[in-house]
Tab-separated table of C-alpha atoms and ligand atoms in Angstrom:
chain	number	residue	atom	x	y	z
A	1	MET	CA	-87.899	32.135	-8.638
A	2	ARG	CA	-88.814	36.180	-8.218
A	3	PRO	CA	-86.693	37.469	-5.865
A	4	ARG	CA	-86.164	41.308	-4.065
A	5	GLU	CA	-84.352	43.433	-5.919
A	6	GLY	CA	-80.075	42.652	-5.368
A	7	PHE	CA	-81.135	38.652	-4.026
A	8	ALA	CA	-78.505	36.439	-5.259
A	9	SER	CA	-77.380	32.927	-3.736
A	10	PHE	CA	-75.791	34.885	-0.658
A	11	TRP	CA	-74.370	33.821	3.000
A	12	MET	CA	-75.900	35.890	5.369
A	13	SER	CA	-74.465	34.544	8.316
A	14	THR	CA	-72.994	38.308	9.317
A	15	MET	CA	-76.221	39.899	9.245
A	16	GLY	CA	-77.570	38.369	12.409
A	17	PRO	CA	-81.115	37.967	12.841
A	18	ASP	CA	-84.322	39.678	11.286
A	19	CYS	CA	-85.218	41.320	14.895
A	20	ASP	CA	-83.880	39.871	18.307
A	21	THR	CA	-83.055	35.774	18.669
A	22	ALA	CA	-85.492	34.639	21.871
A	23	PRO	CA	-84.421	34.985	25.026
A	24	GLN	CA	-85.254	32.645	28.028
A	25	LYS	CA	-88.952	33.962	28.427
A	26	ARG	CA	-90.427	36.252	25.887
A	27	ARG	CA	-92.248	33.546	23.289
A	28	PRO	CA	-92.357	33.111	19.533
A	29	LEU	CA	-95.347	34.983	18.158
A	30	ALA	CA	-95.476	32.241	15.663
A	31	ALA	CA	-96.556	29.980	18.500
A	32	LEU	CA	-100.199	32.147	19.244
A	33	THR	CA	-102.829	31.422	16.984
A	34	ARG	CA	-104.699	35.003	16.333
A	35	GLU	CA	-107.435	34.339	19.321
A	36	ALA	CA	-104.893	33.308	21.633
A	37	LEU	CA	-102.536	36.861	21.404
A	38	ALA	CA	-106.259	38.629	21.458
A	39	GLY	CA	-106.842	36.708	24.824
A	40	GLU	CA	-103.494	37.280	26.456
A	41	LEU	CA	-103.669	41.240	25.037
A	42	LYS	CA	-107.255	41.189	26.879
A	43	GLY	CA	-106.141	40.017	29.840
A	44	ALA	CA	-103.133	42.627	29.886
A	45	GLY	CA	-105.541	45.309	29.713
A	46	PHE	CA	-105.498	45.721	25.830
A	47	ALA	CA	-108.072	45.881	22.892
A	48	PRO	CA	-108.432	42.525	21.481
A	49	TYR	CA	-108.770	43.691	18.235
A	50	ARG	CA	-105.184	45.025	18.258
A	51	ALA	CA	-104.512	41.112	17.920
A	52	ARG	CA	-105.600	41.757	14.703
A	53	GLN	CA	-103.338	44.678	13.572
A	54	VAL	CA	-100.330	42.477	15.063
A	55	MET	CA	-100.884	39.506	13.182
A	56	HIS	CA	-101.211	41.592	9.776
A	57	TRP	CA	-98.447	43.393	10.379
A	58	PHE	CA	-96.730	40.243	11.409
A	59	TYR	CA	-97.837	37.926	8.576
A	60	PRO	CA	-98.970	39.948	4.945
A	61	LYS	CA	-96.744	42.498	6.148
A	62	GLY	CA	-93.936	40.367	7.203
A	63	ALA	CA	-92.869	42.462	10.323
A	64	GLY	CA	-89.345	41.569	11.534
A	65	ASP	CA	-89.921	43.751	14.872
A	66	PHE	CA	-92.937	45.543	16.463
A	67	ALA	CA	-91.576	48.883	16.494
A	68	ALA	CA	-92.302	48.561	12.502
A	69	MET	CA	-96.078	47.769	13.332
A	70	LYS	CA	-97.325	51.850	12.683
A	71	ASN	CA	-100.450	51.871	13.864
A	72	ILE	CA	-99.568	50.322	17.583
A	73	PRO	CA	-99.595	52.547	20.348
A	74	ALA	CA	-96.179	53.010	22.179
A	75	GLY	CA	-97.448	51.222	25.266
A	76	LEU	CA	-98.387	48.166	23.365
A	77	VAL	CA	-95.011	47.768	21.534
A	78	GLY	CA	-93.384	48.079	24.949
A	79	TYR	CA	-95.756	45.298	26.303
A	80	LEU	CA	-95.125	43.210	22.818
A	81	ASP	CA	-91.472	43.389	23.230
A	82	SER	CA	-91.306	41.749	26.906
A	83	HIS	CA	-93.629	39.309	26.141
A	84	TYR	CA	-92.707	37.783	22.598
A	85	VAL	CA	-90.441	37.994	19.966
A	86	CYS	CA	-91.064	38.152	16.090
A	87	ARG	CA	-88.412	35.400	14.852
A	88	SER	CA	-86.829	32.702	17.180
A	89	SER	CA	-84.555	31.601	14.649
A	90	HIS	CA	-82.815	32.839	11.778
A	91	MET	CA	-82.091	32.743	8.329
A	92	VAL	CA	-78.121	31.992	7.899
A	93	ALA	CA	-77.774	31.003	4.103
A	94	ALA	CA	-80.032	31.452	1.200
A	95	HIS	CA	-78.220	29.142	-1.941
A	96	ASP	CA	-80.482	29.837	-5.352
A	97	SER	CA	-79.721	27.052	-7.346
A	98	GLY	CA	-80.482	28.708	-10.815
A	99	ASP	CA	-83.362	26.003	-11.530
A	100	GLY	CA	-86.450	27.467	-9.405
A	101	ALA	CA	-85.470	26.000	-6.256
A	102	THR	CA	-83.425	28.179	-3.622
A	103	LYS	CA	-82.136	26.041	-0.273
A	104	ILE	CA	-82.763	27.897	2.851
A	105	GLN	CA	-80.773	27.383	5.795
A	106	ILE	CA	-82.292	28.486	9.394
A	107	ALA	CA	-80.157	28.443	12.745
A	108	LEU	CA	-82.560	27.612	15.594
A	109	ALA	CA	-82.532	29.201	19.049
A	110	ASP	CA	-80.799	25.877	20.533
A	111	GLY	CA	-78.184	26.199	17.484
A	112	GLU	CA	-79.260	23.480	15.655
A	113	THR	CA	-80.080	23.872	11.618
A	114	ALA	CA	-82.869	23.505	9.497
A	115	GLU	CA	-83.537	23.466	5.934
A	116	ALA	CA	-86.321	24.056	3.785
A	117	VAL	CA	-86.448	25.039	-0.118
A	118	LEU	CA	-88.512	27.459	-1.785
A	119	MET	CA	-89.014	26.273	-5.735
A	120	GLU	CA	-90.894	28.142	-8.301
A	121	ALA	CA	-92.673	26.059	-10.861
A	122	GLY	CA	-95.527	26.468	-13.349
A	123	GLY	CA	-96.598	29.882	-11.795
A	124	HIS	CA	-97.106	28.070	-7.925
A	125	VAL	CA	-94.306	28.549	-5.624
A	126	THR	CA	-94.094	25.665	-3.441
A	127	LEU	CA	-91.991	25.303	-0.133
A	128	CYS	CA	-90.598	22.567	0.986
A	129	LEU	CA	-90.901	22.371	5.148
A	130	SER	CA	-88.843	20.073	7.729
A	131	CYS	CA	-90.485	19.247	10.815
A	132	GLN	CA	-87.418	17.409	12.485
A	133	VAL	CA	-84.042	18.338	12.753
A	134	GLY	CA	-82.803	15.094	10.890
A	135	CYS	CA	-84.793	11.695	10.857
A	136	PRO	CA	-84.181	9.153	13.039
A	137	LEU	CA	-86.122	6.396	10.285
A	138	GLY	CA	-83.017	5.759	8.058
A	139	CYS	CA	-84.215	5.168	4.638
A	140	LEU	CA	-81.227	3.528	2.665
A	141	PHE	CA	-81.603	6.294	-0.282
A	142	CYS	CA	-81.873	9.456	1.988
A	143	ALA	CA	-79.560	11.867	2.933
A	144	THR	CA	-81.499	13.176	6.005
A	145	GLY	CA	-81.682	9.377	7.069
A	146	GLN	CA	-78.559	8.379	6.999
A	147	GLY	CA	-77.897	11.438	8.815
A	148	GLY	CA	-79.016	11.142	11.725
A	149	TYR	CA	-81.952	12.557	14.022
A	150	ALA	CA	-81.365	15.639	16.835
A	151	ARG	CA	-84.756	16.716	17.499
A	152	ASP	CA	-88.233	17.415	16.687
A	153	MET	CA	-89.331	20.890	15.500
A	154	ASP	CA	-91.315	23.481	17.663
A	155	ALA	CA	-94.753	24.432	15.756
A	156	HIS	CA	-93.314	28.010	15.983
A	157	GLU	CA	-90.310	26.599	14.175
A	158	ILE	CA	-92.126	25.027	11.363
A	159	VAL	CA	-93.879	28.714	10.634
A	160	GLU	CA	-90.847	30.672	10.806
A	161	GLN	CA	-89.129	28.337	7.801
A	162	ALA	CA	-92.271	29.996	5.927
A	163	LEU	CA	-91.611	33.215	7.406
A	164	HIS	CA	-88.382	33.180	6.430
A	165	ALA	CA	-89.004	31.891	2.765
A	166	GLN	CA	-91.634	34.681	2.455
A	167	SER	CA	-88.683	36.831	3.088
A	168	LEU	CA	-86.897	36.499	0.003
A	169	LEU	CA	-90.048	36.541	-2.241
A	170	ALA	CA	-90.546	39.456	-3.973
A	171	ARG	CA	-93.340	41.829	-2.762
A	172	GLU	CA	-96.623	40.417	-4.832
A	173	SER	CA	-95.103	36.971	-4.697
A	174	ARG	CA	-96.759	34.756	-2.341
A	175	VAL	CA	-96.156	30.655	-0.601
A	176	SER	CA	-99.137	29.041	-2.521
A	177	ASN	CA	-98.296	25.475	-1.633
A	178	VAL	CA	-96.834	23.519	1.204
A	179	VAL	CA	-95.098	20.702	1.206
A	180	PHE	CA	-93.803	18.552	4.307
A	181	MET	CA	-90.932	16.820	2.225
A	182	GLY	CA	-87.986	18.708	4.151
A	183	MET	CA	-85.981	16.782	7.043
A	184	GLY	CA	-88.170	14.421	9.278
A	185	GLU	CA	-90.704	12.293	9.235
A	186	PRO	CA	-94.572	14.389	10.084
A	187	CYS	CA	-96.031	11.620	11.833
A	188	LEU	CA	-93.367	11.155	14.362
A	189	ASN	CA	-93.930	14.886	15.321
A	190	LEU	CA	-97.485	14.790	14.247
A	191	GLU	CA	-99.012	17.626	16.614
A	192	ALA	CA	-96.310	20.556	15.784
A	193	VAL	CA	-97.440	19.659	11.972
A	194	LEU	CA	-100.822	19.858	12.353
A	195	ALA	CA	-100.478	23.306	14.333
A	196	ALA	CA	-97.998	24.723	11.995
A	197	SER	CA	-100.791	23.818	9.231
A	198	GLU	CA	-103.602	25.601	10.880
A	199	ILE	CA	-101.269	29.125	10.899
A	200	LEU	CA	-100.609	28.063	7.357
A	201	ASN	CA	-104.038	27.959	6.405
A	202	ALA	CA	-105.357	30.875	8.383
A	203	PRO	CA	-107.091	33.427	6.293
A	204	TRP	CA	-104.970	36.246	8.948
A	205	ALA	CA	-101.656	34.471	8.144
A	206	PHE	CA	-100.472	32.876	5.017
A	207	HIS	CA	-103.999	31.717	3.877
A	208	ILE	CA	-102.786	28.702	2.012
A	209	GLY	CA	-105.485	26.284	1.006
A	210	ALA	CA	-105.592	23.239	3.031
A	211	ARG	CA	-105.613	21.026	-0.309
A	212	LYS	CA	-102.018	22.895	-1.165
A	213	ILE	CA	-100.736	21.724	2.044
A	214	ALA	CA	-99.364	17.692	1.781
A	215	ILE	CA	-98.190	15.858	4.532
A	216	SER	CA	-95.499	13.405	3.003
A	217	THR	CA	-94.855	10.227	5.367
A	218	LEU	CA	-94.475	6.984	5.735
A	219	GLY	CA	-97.860	6.296	6.553
A	220	ASP	CA	-98.120	4.810	10.222
A	221	PRO	CA	-102.045	3.701	9.641
A	222	ARG	CA	-103.035	5.539	13.439
A	223	CYS	CA	-101.252	8.744	12.632
A	224	ILE	CA	-103.274	8.335	8.648
A	225	GLU	CA	-105.935	8.251	10.885
A	226	SER	CA	-105.351	11.056	13.201
A	227	ILE	CA	-104.566	13.298	10.141
A	228	ALA	CA	-108.168	12.327	8.602
A	229	ARG	CA	-109.751	13.463	11.710
A	230	PHE	CA	-107.859	16.517	11.478
A	231	ARG	CA	-110.178	19.903	10.510
A	232	LEU	CA	-108.414	20.671	7.776
A	233	PRO	CA	-108.508	18.159	4.031
A	234	VAL	CA	-104.996	18.055	3.961
A	235	THR	CA	-103.546	16.323	0.804
A	236	LEU	CA	-101.897	12.935	1.800
A	237	ALA	CA	-98.869	12.097	0.436
A	238	VAL	CA	-97.330	8.007	1.267
A	239	SER	CA	-93.970	7.066	0.480
A	240	LEU	CA	-94.069	3.697	-0.432
A	241	HIS	CA	-90.875	2.720	-2.897
A	242	SER	CA	-92.263	-1.162	-3.158
A	243	ALA	CA	-95.210	-3.230	-3.199
A	244	HIS	CA	-92.942	-5.883	-1.662
A	245	ALA	CA	-92.983	-6.332	1.649
A	246	GLU	CA	-89.904	-7.621	1.853
A	247	LEU	CA	-87.689	-5.059	-0.347
A	248	ARG	CA	-89.440	-2.443	1.142
A	249	ALA	CA	-88.495	-3.180	4.645
A	250	ARG	CA	-85.010	-3.374	3.370
A	251	LEU	CA	-84.814	-0.045	1.788
A	252	VAL	CA	-87.307	1.943	4.776
A	253	PRO	CA	-85.868	0.114	8.016
A	254	GLY	CA	-88.634	2.601	9.860
A	255	ALA	CA	-91.536	1.329	7.882
A	256	PRO	CA	-94.365	1.345	10.415
A	257	ALA	CA	-96.371	-1.166	8.367
A	258	THR	CA	-96.476	-3.049	5.815
A	259	PRO	CA	-97.068	-1.990	2.163
A	260	GLN	CA	-100.584	-3.561	2.185
A	261	GLU	CA	-101.287	-2.170	5.575
A	262	THR	CA	-100.156	1.524	4.791
A	263	VAL	CA	-102.491	1.323	1.281
A	264	GLU	CA	-105.382	-0.030	3.371
A	265	ALA	CA	-104.664	3.260	5.844
A	266	ALA	CA	-104.532	5.406	3.140
A	267	TRP	CA	-107.531	3.834	1.166
A	268	ARG	CA	-110.031	4.646	4.689
A	269	TYR	CA	-108.401	8.050	4.384
A	270	PHE	CA	-109.894	8.527	0.479
A	271	LYS	CA	-112.946	7.375	2.097
A	272	SER	CA	-113.155	9.478	4.721
A	273	THR	CA	-111.901	12.724	3.363
A	274	ARG	CA	-112.708	11.737	-0.490
A	275	ARG	CA	-109.063	13.133	-1.137
A	276	GLU	CA	-107.225	11.441	-3.572
A	277	VAL	CA	-103.799	10.378	-2.004
A	278	THR	CA	-100.534	10.441	-3.675
A	279	TYR	CA	-97.794	7.510	-3.509
A	280	GLU	CA	-94.440	8.229	-3.837
A	281	TYR	CA	-91.770	6.006	-5.244
A	282	VAL	CA	-88.275	6.880	-5.470
A	283	LEU	CA	-87.354	4.727	-9.049
A	284	LEU	CA	-83.345	3.000	-7.697
A	285	ALA	CA	-82.182	1.578	-10.777
A	286	GLY	CA	-81.697	-2.012	-10.616
A	287	VAL	CA	-83.684	-2.133	-7.257
A	288	ASN	CA	-87.180	-1.452	-7.421
A	289	ASP	CA	-87.437	0.177	-11.131
A	290	SER	CA	-88.494	-3.160	-12.941
A	291	THR	CA	-91.522	-4.343	-14.824
A	292	GLY	CA	-92.576	-6.167	-12.308
A	293	ASP	CA	-91.919	-3.735	-9.961
A	294	ALA	CA	-94.533	-1.557	-11.961
A	295	GLU	CA	-96.876	-4.405	-11.524
A	296	ALA	CA	-96.811	-5.303	-8.509
A	297	LEU	CA	-97.666	-1.685	-7.527
A	298	ALA	CA	-100.515	-1.473	-9.975
A	299	ARG	CA	-101.617	-4.741	-8.334
A	300	LEU	CA	-101.187	-3.334	-5.012
A	301	LEU	CA	-103.262	0.127	-5.456
A	302	ARG	CA	-105.617	-1.476	-8.232
A	303	GLY	CA	-109.462	0.362	-7.436
A	304	LYS	CA	-107.760	2.878	-5.477
A	305	ARG	CA	-108.279	6.260	-5.767
A	306	ALA	CA	-104.607	7.111	-6.171
A	307	PHE	CA	-101.351	8.922	-8.105
A	308	VAL	CA	-98.120	8.138	-8.129
A	309	ASN	CA	-95.215	10.389	-8.084
A	310	VAL	CA	-92.373	8.364	-9.537
A	311	ILE	CA	-88.862	10.291	-7.936
A	312	PRO	CA	-86.028	9.409	-10.049
A	313	TYR	CA	-83.155	8.879	-7.055
A	314	ASN	CA	-81.582	12.152	-6.276
A	315	GLN	CA	-77.642	11.264	-5.947
A	316	VAL	CA	-76.274	11.187	-2.383
A	317	GLU	CA	-72.570	11.061	-1.851
A	318	GLY	CA	-71.564	7.873	-0.670
A	319	LEU	CA	-74.949	6.155	-0.848
A	320	PRO	CA	-74.996	2.994	-3.178
A	321	PHE	CA	-77.345	3.793	-5.624
A	322	GLU	CA	-77.924	5.142	-9.223
A	323	ARG	CA	-80.567	6.998	-10.086
A	324	PRO	CA	-82.541	5.197	-13.570
A	325	SER	CA	-82.100	6.753	-17.058
A	326	SER	CA	-85.019	9.209	-18.142
A	327	HIS	CA	-85.826	6.266	-20.854
A	328	LYS	CA	-86.294	4.153	-17.780
A	329	VAL	CA	-88.272	6.393	-16.081
A	330	ALA	CA	-90.514	7.089	-18.584
A	331	GLY	CA	-90.905	3.056	-19.150
A	332	PHE	CA	-91.826	2.617	-15.353
A	333	VAL	CA	-94.776	5.497	-15.340
A	334	ARG	CA	-96.244	4.173	-18.942
A	335	SER	CA	-96.084	0.405	-17.587
A	336	LEU	CA	-98.279	1.699	-14.464
A	337	GLU	CA	-100.264	3.913	-16.669
A	338	ALA	CA	-101.016	1.171	-18.866
A	339	ARG	CA	-102.167	-0.791	-16.023
A	340	GLY	CA	-104.907	1.937	-14.599
A	341	VAL	CA	-102.582	3.833	-12.597
A	342	LYS	CA	-102.374	7.358	-12.791
A	343	ALA	CA	-98.513	8.398	-12.623
A	344	SER	CA	-95.727	10.897	-13.444
A	345	ALA	CA	-92.212	11.823	-12.828
A	346	ARG	CA	-91.135	14.504	-10.277
A	347	ARG	CA	-89.227	17.298	-12.017
A	348	SER	CA	-86.218	17.450	-9.484
A	349	LEU	CA	-85.376	20.865	-8.978
A	350	GLY	CA	-82.287	22.215	-6.547
A	351	ARG	CA	-80.425	19.550	-7.429
A	352	GLY	CA	-77.237	21.816	-7.952
A	353	VAL	CA	-77.550	23.022	-4.401
A	354	HIS	CA	-78.376	19.780	-2.791
A	355	ALA	CA	-81.587	21.036	-2.326
A	356	ALA	CA	-83.803	18.255	-3.903
A	357	CYS	CA	-86.308	15.655	-2.182
A	358	GLY	CA	-83.726	13.695	-0.313
A	359	GLN	CA	-80.436	15.750	-0.295
A	360	LEU	CA	-81.352	17.551	2.419
A	361	ARG	CA	-78.769	16.806	5.568
A	362	LEU	CA	-78.849	17.307	9.200
A	363	ALA	CA	-76.170	19.909	9.842
A	364	ARG	CA	-73.869	17.771	13.129
A	365	PRO	CA	-73.007	20.207	16.352
A	366	ALA	CA	-69.336	20.977	14.659
A	367	GLY	CA	-71.438	22.413	12.008
A	368	ARG	CA	-73.830	24.217	13.641
A	369	LEU	CA	-74.084	27.786	12.625
A	370	LYS	CA	-74.624	30.271	15.595
B	401	LIG	N1	-90.240	11.584	5.711
B	401	LIG	C1	-91.222	11.946	4.878
B	401	LIG	C2	-91.427	12.911	3.892
B	401	LIG	C3	-89.730	13.521	3.878
B	401	LIG	S1	-88.966	12.805	2.716
B	401	LIG	C4	-91.267	10.953	3.734
B	401	LIG	O1	-90.678	9.695	4.164
B	401	LIG	O2	-92.268	10.710	3.004
B	401	LIG	C5	-90.000	13.573	1.336
B	401	LIG	C6	-89.568	12.634	0.032
B	401	LIG	O3	-88.351	12.403	-0.633
B	401	LIG	C7	-90.257	11.175	0.275
B	401	LIG	O4	-91.179	10.708	-0.455
B	401	LIG	C8	-88.478	10.592	-0.122
B	401	LIG	O5	-88.482	9.045	-0.195
B	401	LIG	C9	-87.848	11.658	-1.230
B	401	LIG	N2	-86.568	11.388	-1.080
B	401	LIG	C10	-85.892	10.936	-0.043
B	401	LIG	N3	-84.219	10.684	-0.246
B	401	LIG	C11	-84.417	11.048	-2.001
B	401	LIG	C12	-83.530	10.701	-2.645
B	401	LIG	N4	-82.292	10.332	-2.438
B	401	LIG	N5	-84.059	10.635	-4.135
B	401	LIG	C13	-85.372	11.267	-4.551
B	401	LIG	N6	-86.061	11.130	-3.242
B	401	LIG	C14	-85.919	10.865	-2.033
B	402	LIG	FE1	-86.854	10.218	7.261
B	402	LIG	FE2	-88.371	10.716	4.824
B	402	LIG	FE3	-85.847	10.682	4.539
B	402	LIG	FE4	-86.901	8.252	5.371
B	402	LIG	S1	-86.983	9.322	3.847
B	402	LIG	S2	-85.286	8.799	6.582
B	402	LIG	S3	-88.597	8.773	6.485
B	402	LIG	S4	-87.278	12.050	5.910
């Protein structure tokens, strides 16, 4: 991570929002596309090209209030100020783990908290986004799933996570990849996830390539079909964790389909988009990490264009699982490769600040950050 000068792990709860927190009637600017803003400005008697200027200040330049938009005339600044807000949420904390990961805590307008994680590795800046406050699906090994569910996030709240993250980066550095692997299940809030992805991809906003936007999901087949119909060929990541129907149903009680049905749906995604599907497999010592488990997975994925991301379990306090040894993890990956399945083990960044996969927790109302 290359932070702005002077940036370190710090609490910002006393600093307040970047600009006003949304009062009732003013809408978050991140809820609008540039075209929608142009239409609204035109309706109010302003030249539509002003939308281009406003969005340029708002996204690439990261402006936190309308007065900072230097080439915007005072009359329009006044109009913008009375109709929109630059941020509906504010960043309350950023914890630097020291290994390239920074966990960002964001207070939403209603007092709920969302978390995002910024990771720098191999010259890429990857942002892990949340799409729900908590998650209702209750996977046994996941801190988010064990912490409960409060609500879905709006598209603008998802986009604002990226605005907050971008504000922590050095000026020349930009978010290059986005993964929906924070809190929540994208398929339970797909409309907002896809609307946010449009803005993350838009050249006038974050300009992140569609292939560099990954949606990670338990893989409801109907939802996979909807993602396949989406205008952008995003990367699909399916959380599988076991090829055995019975074991997967135990580990992932909210699983919407069997492993077989899930892989078939992902295969249809590949056939219609030509995008290779990634499978995520959280490796739990003594639970799903045997050679037999690798064989069953290889059989299930045989002939499918797939890549398996093996994620060694990240410890979650109070849960009864263990992380397998690195020797065991490497052996599991080798077993898959020996059977013709491409695979690698994911390096876990951010464990020191509970920012690694599965370690994001729902802050319940007692812990609300106002
Ligand atoms: N709900 C979506 C996306 C968020 S979870 C999904 O499940 O795919 C993102 C990834 O983190 C998933 O692959 C999930 O299985 C993984 N994960 C959850 N808990 C974990 C843990 N304790 N250790 C390692 N990975 C975990
Ligand atoms: Fe929800 Fe994904 Fe965690 Fe399962 S792993 S509880 S689907 S966030």
